[in-house]
Amino acid sequence: VCPKNLVLAHNRYHHLYQKQVDKEAEQLKREQTKKKIEIVQERTKRYFDLLFKEDNITIMPLITYEDYEQEGKSMHHCVATYFDKVNSLILSARDQDNNRLATIEINLPTLSITQCRGLQNQKPEMYDTINSIIMRHISEIKKRKLKPLAQPA
């Protein structure tokens, strides 16, 4: 009835059990992440078509989780952790060659610039220009903020 080596048998079955538990936990995490992404994108979709172009600078929102991850990797900062931050709109400023210049956080309740960060969270070279462009277009963000989202049929 008992295995010859109880410790070895226990460890083998415990390993298999732990592998199954880990697999189920990973599946649950994927499902929760997918749901979170859907919720965030529903909340922020009104801003997806924003695009400000001035002085050879294009400013656009980060839309997908992959956009946030890529922005963070390219700029060497933690913007991906802001993906589900409520009441924030995250924008990316780029030059005419699509090189990233800055990542900008807009506080939606106050319509103010919370942060404008360049590579490795440094102050971007074109900080004043980027902030000026955003402030000249803040009314476009305000219009979308106030516009009710279409309800599903």
PDB file of C-alpha atoms in Angstrom, residues 13-150:
ATOM      1  CA  TYR A  13       3.156  14.176  -6.109  1.00  0.00           C
ATOM      2  CA  HIS A  14       3.596  17.482  -4.329  1.00  0.00           C
ATOM      3  CA  HIS A  15       5.544  18.781  -7.346  1.00  0.00           C
ATOM      4  CA  LEU A  16       2.749  17.673  -9.701  1.00  0.00           C
ATOM      5  CA  TYR A  17       0.130  19.214  -7.425  1.00  0.00           C
ATOM      6  CA  GLN A  18       2.059  22.506  -7.199  1.00  0.00           C
ATOM      7  CA  LYS A  19       2.481  22.561 -10.972  1.00  0.00           C
ATOM      8  CA  GLN A  20      -1.320  22.287 -11.382  1.00  0.00           C
ATOM      9  CA  VAL A  21      -1.966  24.984  -8.755  1.00  0.00           C
ATOM     10  CA  ASP A  22       0.522  27.309 -10.477  1.00  0.00           C
ATOM     11  CA  LYS A  23      -1.068  26.634 -13.863  1.00  0.00           C
ATOM     12  CA  GLU A  24      -4.534  27.471 -12.513  1.00  0.00           C
ATOM     13  CA  ALA A  25      -3.240  30.616 -10.796  1.00  0.00           C
ATOM     14  CA  GLU A  26      -1.566  31.759 -14.025  1.00  0.00           C
ATOM     15  CA  GLN A  27      -4.795  31.157 -15.970  1.00  0.00           C
ATOM     16  CA  LEU A  28      -6.763  33.171 -13.407  1.00  0.00           C
ATOM     17  CA  LYS A  29      -4.191  35.979 -13.597  1.00  0.00           C
ATOM     18  CA  ARG A  30      -4.454  36.038 -17.421  1.00  0.00           C
ATOM     19  CA  GLU A  31      -8.246  36.227 -17.225  1.00  0.00           C
ATOM     20  CA  GLN A  32      -8.117  39.024 -14.638  1.00  0.00           C
ATOM     21  CA  THR A  33      -5.561  40.936 -16.711  1.00  0.00           C
ATOM     22  CA  LYS A  34      -7.690  40.561 -19.838  1.00  0.00           C
ATOM     23  CA  LYS A  35     -10.742  41.860 -17.962  1.00  0.00           C
ATOM     24  CA  LYS A  36      -8.754  44.770 -16.528  1.00  0.00           C
ATOM     25  CA  ILE A  37      -7.529  45.698 -20.021  1.00  0.00           C
ATOM     26  CA  GLU A  38     -11.105  45.631 -21.344  1.00  0.00           C
ATOM     27  CA  ILE A  39     -12.321  47.874 -18.494  1.00  0.00           C
ATOM     28  CA  VAL A  40      -9.496  50.372 -18.910  1.00  0.00           C
ATOM     29  CA  GLN A  41      -9.898  50.518 -22.680  1.00  0.00           C
ATOM     30  CA  GLU A  42     -13.644  51.058 -22.355  1.00  0.00           C
ATOM     31  CA  ARG A  43     -13.015  53.917 -19.913  1.00  0.00           C
ATOM     32  CA  THR A  44     -10.360  55.574 -22.082  1.00  0.00           C
ATOM     33  CA  LYS A  45     -11.576  54.890 -25.633  1.00  0.00           C
ATOM     34  CA  ARG A  46     -12.955  58.415 -25.971  1.00  0.00           C
ATOM     35  CA  TYR A  47      -9.342  59.655 -26.138  1.00  0.00           C
ATOM     36  CA  PHE A  48      -7.973  57.128 -28.641  1.00  0.00           C
ATOM     37  CA  ASP A  49      -8.194  59.433 -31.655  1.00  0.00           C
ATOM     38  CA  LEU A  50      -6.478  62.409 -30.019  1.00  0.00           C
ATOM     39  CA  LEU A  51      -3.526  63.638 -32.030  1.00  0.00           C
ATOM     40  CA  PHE A  52      -1.734  66.959 -31.612  1.00  0.00           C
ATOM     41  CA  LYS A  53       0.842  67.958 -34.235  1.00  0.00           C
ATOM     42  CA  GLU A  54       2.909  71.111 -33.878  1.00  0.00           C
ATOM     43  CA  ASP A  55       6.535  72.132 -34.264  1.00  0.00           C
ATOM     44  CA  ASN A  56       7.545  68.714 -35.685  1.00  0.00           C
ATOM     45  CA  ILE A  57       6.160  67.080 -32.534  1.00  0.00           C
ATOM     46  CA  THR A  58       3.265  64.626 -32.478  1.00  0.00           C
ATOM     47  CA  ILE A  59       1.488  63.912 -29.214  1.00  0.00           C
ATOM     48  CA  MET A  60      -0.824  60.914 -28.982  1.00  0.00           C
ATOM     49  CA  PRO A  61      -2.364  58.744 -26.266  1.00  0.00           C
ATOM     50  CA  LEU A  62      -1.040  55.362 -25.295  1.00  0.00           C
ATOM     51  CA  ILE A  63      -3.909  53.003 -26.065  1.00  0.00           C
ATOM     52  CA  THR A  64      -3.081  49.366 -25.482  1.00  0.00           C
ATOM     53  CA  TYR A  65      -1.224  47.714 -22.642  1.00  0.00           C
ATOM     54  CA  GLU A  66       1.458  46.874 -25.210  1.00  0.00           C
ATOM     55  CA  ASP A  67       1.779  50.626 -25.973  1.00  0.00           C
ATOM     56  CA  TYR A  68       2.431  51.279 -22.282  1.00  0.00           C
ATOM     57  CA  GLU A  69       4.968  48.458 -22.066  1.00  0.00           C
ATOM     58  CA  GLN A  70       6.796  49.602 -25.198  1.00  0.00           C
ATOM     59  CA  GLU A  71       6.847  53.222 -24.017  1.00  0.00           C
ATOM     60  CA  GLY A  72       8.283  52.138 -20.677  1.00  0.00           C
ATOM     61  CA  LYS A  73      10.932  49.938 -22.302  1.00  0.00           C
ATOM     62  CA  SER A  74      11.933  52.606 -24.804  1.00  0.00           C
ATOM     63  CA  MET A  75      11.987  55.441 -22.269  1.00  0.00           C
ATOM     64  CA  HIS A  76      13.391  53.327 -19.404  1.00  0.00           C
ATOM     65  CA  HIS A  77      10.673  54.240 -16.928  1.00  0.00           C
ATOM     66  CA  CYS A  78       7.645  52.647 -15.263  1.00  0.00           C
ATOM     67  CA  VAL A  79       4.742  54.041 -17.314  1.00  0.00           C
ATOM     68  CA  ALA A  80       3.332  50.518 -17.786  1.00  0.00           C
ATOM     69  CA  THR A  81       2.321  50.577 -14.105  1.00  0.00           C
ATOM     70  CA  TYR A  82       0.049  53.535 -14.957  1.00  0.00           C
ATOM     71  CA  PHE A  83      -2.061  51.524 -17.407  1.00  0.00           C
ATOM     72  CA  ASP A  84      -5.039  51.195 -15.077  1.00  0.00           C
ATOM     73  CA  LYS A  85      -4.568  54.452 -13.181  1.00  0.00           C
ATOM     74  CA  VAL A  86      -7.981  56.044 -12.841  1.00  0.00           C
ATOM     75  CA  ASN A  87      -8.366  59.719 -13.793  1.00  0.00           C
ATOM     76  CA  SER A  88      -5.147  59.842 -15.805  1.00  0.00           C
ATOM     77  CA  LEU A  89      -4.539  60.093 -19.516  1.00  0.00           C
ATOM     78  CA  ILE A  90      -1.068  59.058 -20.652  1.00  0.00           C
ATOM     79  CA  LEU A  91       0.341  60.648 -23.807  1.00  0.00           C
ATOM     80  CA  SER A  92       3.496  60.071 -25.813  1.00  0.00           C
ATOM     81  CA  ALA A  93       5.361  62.926 -27.524  1.00  0.00           C
ATOM     82  CA  ARG A  94       7.379  61.976 -30.598  1.00  0.00           C
ATOM     83  CA  ASP A  95       9.499  63.745 -33.172  1.00  0.00           C
ATOM     84  CA  GLN A  96       8.938  63.661 -36.943  1.00  0.00           C
ATOM     85  CA  ASP A  97      10.908  60.379 -37.135  1.00  0.00           C
ATOM     86  CA  ASN A  98       8.661  58.812 -34.446  1.00  0.00           C
ATOM     87  CA  ASN A  99      11.434  58.889 -31.827  1.00  0.00           C
ATOM     88  CA  ARG A 100      10.003  59.187 -28.334  1.00  0.00           C
ATOM     89  CA  LEU A 101      10.634  62.532 -26.654  1.00  0.00           C
ATOM     90  CA  ALA A 102       8.487  62.384 -23.527  1.00  0.00           C
ATOM     91  CA  THR A 103       5.690  60.580 -21.718  1.00  0.00           C
ATOM     92  CA  ILE A 104       3.042  62.869 -20.265  1.00  0.00           C
ATOM     93  CA  GLU A 105       0.415  62.219 -17.596  1.00  0.00           C
ATOM     94  CA  ILE A 106      -2.705  64.375 -17.669  1.00  0.00           C
ATOM     95  CA  ASN A 107      -4.841  64.581 -14.535  1.00  0.00           C
ATOM     96  CA  LEU A 108      -8.334  64.338 -16.023  1.00  0.00           C
ATOM     97  CA  PRO A 109     -10.331  65.881 -13.129  1.00  0.00           C
ATOM     98  CA  THR A 110      -8.158  69.019 -13.138  1.00  0.00           C
ATOM     99  CA  LEU A 111      -7.032  68.900 -16.791  1.00  0.00           C
ATOM    100  CA  SER A 112      -3.496  69.614 -15.678  1.00  0.00           C
ATOM    101  CA  ILE A 113      -0.161  68.071 -16.563  1.00  0.00           C
ATOM    102  CA  THR A 114       0.880  65.885 -13.657  1.00  0.00           C
ATOM    103  CA  GLN A 115       4.179  64.736 -15.159  1.00  0.00           C
ATOM    104  CA  CYS A 116       6.222  65.140 -18.304  1.00  0.00           C
ATOM    105  CA  ARG A 117       9.137  62.702 -18.311  1.00  0.00           C
ATOM    106  CA  GLY A 118      11.827  61.977 -20.833  1.00  0.00           C
ATOM    107  CA  LEU A 119      14.325  59.159 -21.043  1.00  0.00           C
ATOM    108  CA  GLN A 120      14.944  57.586 -17.606  1.00  0.00           C
ATOM    109  CA  ASN A 121      12.447  59.977 -15.973  1.00  0.00           C
ATOM    110  CA  GLN A 122      14.603  62.988 -16.808  1.00  0.00           C
ATOM    111  CA  LYS A 123      13.174  66.354 -17.805  1.00  0.00           C
ATOM    112  CA  PRO A 124      12.813  66.178 -21.599  1.00  0.00           C
ATOM    113  CA  GLU A 125      14.840  68.513 -23.765  1.00  0.00           C
ATOM    114  CA  MET A 126      11.657  69.961 -25.273  1.00  0.00           C
ATOM    115  CA  TYR A 127       9.757  70.127 -21.971  1.00  0.00           C
ATOM    116  CA  ASP A 128       8.390  73.660 -22.402  1.00  0.00           C
ATOM    117  CA  THR A 129       7.383  73.093 -26.030  1.00  0.00           C
ATOM    118  CA  ILE A 130       5.601  69.819 -25.234  1.00  0.00           C
ATOM    119  CA  ASN A 131       3.745  71.331 -22.265  1.00  0.00           C
ATOM    120  CA  SER A 132       2.718  74.353 -24.369  1.00  0.00           C
ATOM    121  CA  ILE A 133       1.358  72.139 -27.145  1.00  0.00           C
ATOM    122  CA  ILE A 134      -0.698  70.135 -24.665  1.00  0.00           C
ATOM    123  CA  MET A 135      -2.069  73.229 -22.944  1.00  0.00           C
ATOM    124  CA  ARG A 136      -3.098  74.705 -26.320  1.00  0.00           C
ATOM    125  CA  HIS A 137      -5.082  71.507 -26.967  1.00  0.00           C
ATOM    126  CA  ILE A 138      -6.398  70.848 -23.455  1.00  0.00           C
ATOM    127  CA  SER A 139      -9.901  71.872 -24.592  1.00  0.00           C
ATOM    128  CA  GLU A 140      -9.941  68.855 -26.946  1.00  0.00           C
ATOM    129  CA  ILE A 141      -9.282  66.578 -23.980  1.00  0.00           C
ATOM    130  CA  LYS A 142     -11.980  68.392 -21.992  1.00  0.00           C
ATOM    131  CA  LYS A 143     -14.553  67.878 -24.784  1.00  0.00           C
ATOM    132  CA  ARG A 144     -13.905  64.144 -24.810  1.00  0.00           C
ATOM    133  CA  LYS A 145     -13.935  63.967 -21.029  1.00  0.00           C
ATOM    134  CA  LEU A 146     -17.412  65.507 -20.899  1.00  0.00           C
ATOM    135  CA  LYS A 147     -18.805  63.557 -23.867  1.00  0.00           C
ATOM    136  CA  PRO A 148     -20.869  60.571 -22.707  1.00  0.00           C
ATOM    137  CA  LEU A 149     -19.784  57.218 -24.068  1.00  0.00           C
ATOM    138  CA  ALA A 150     -22.176  55.421 -26.396  1.00  0.00           C
TER     139      ALA A 150
END
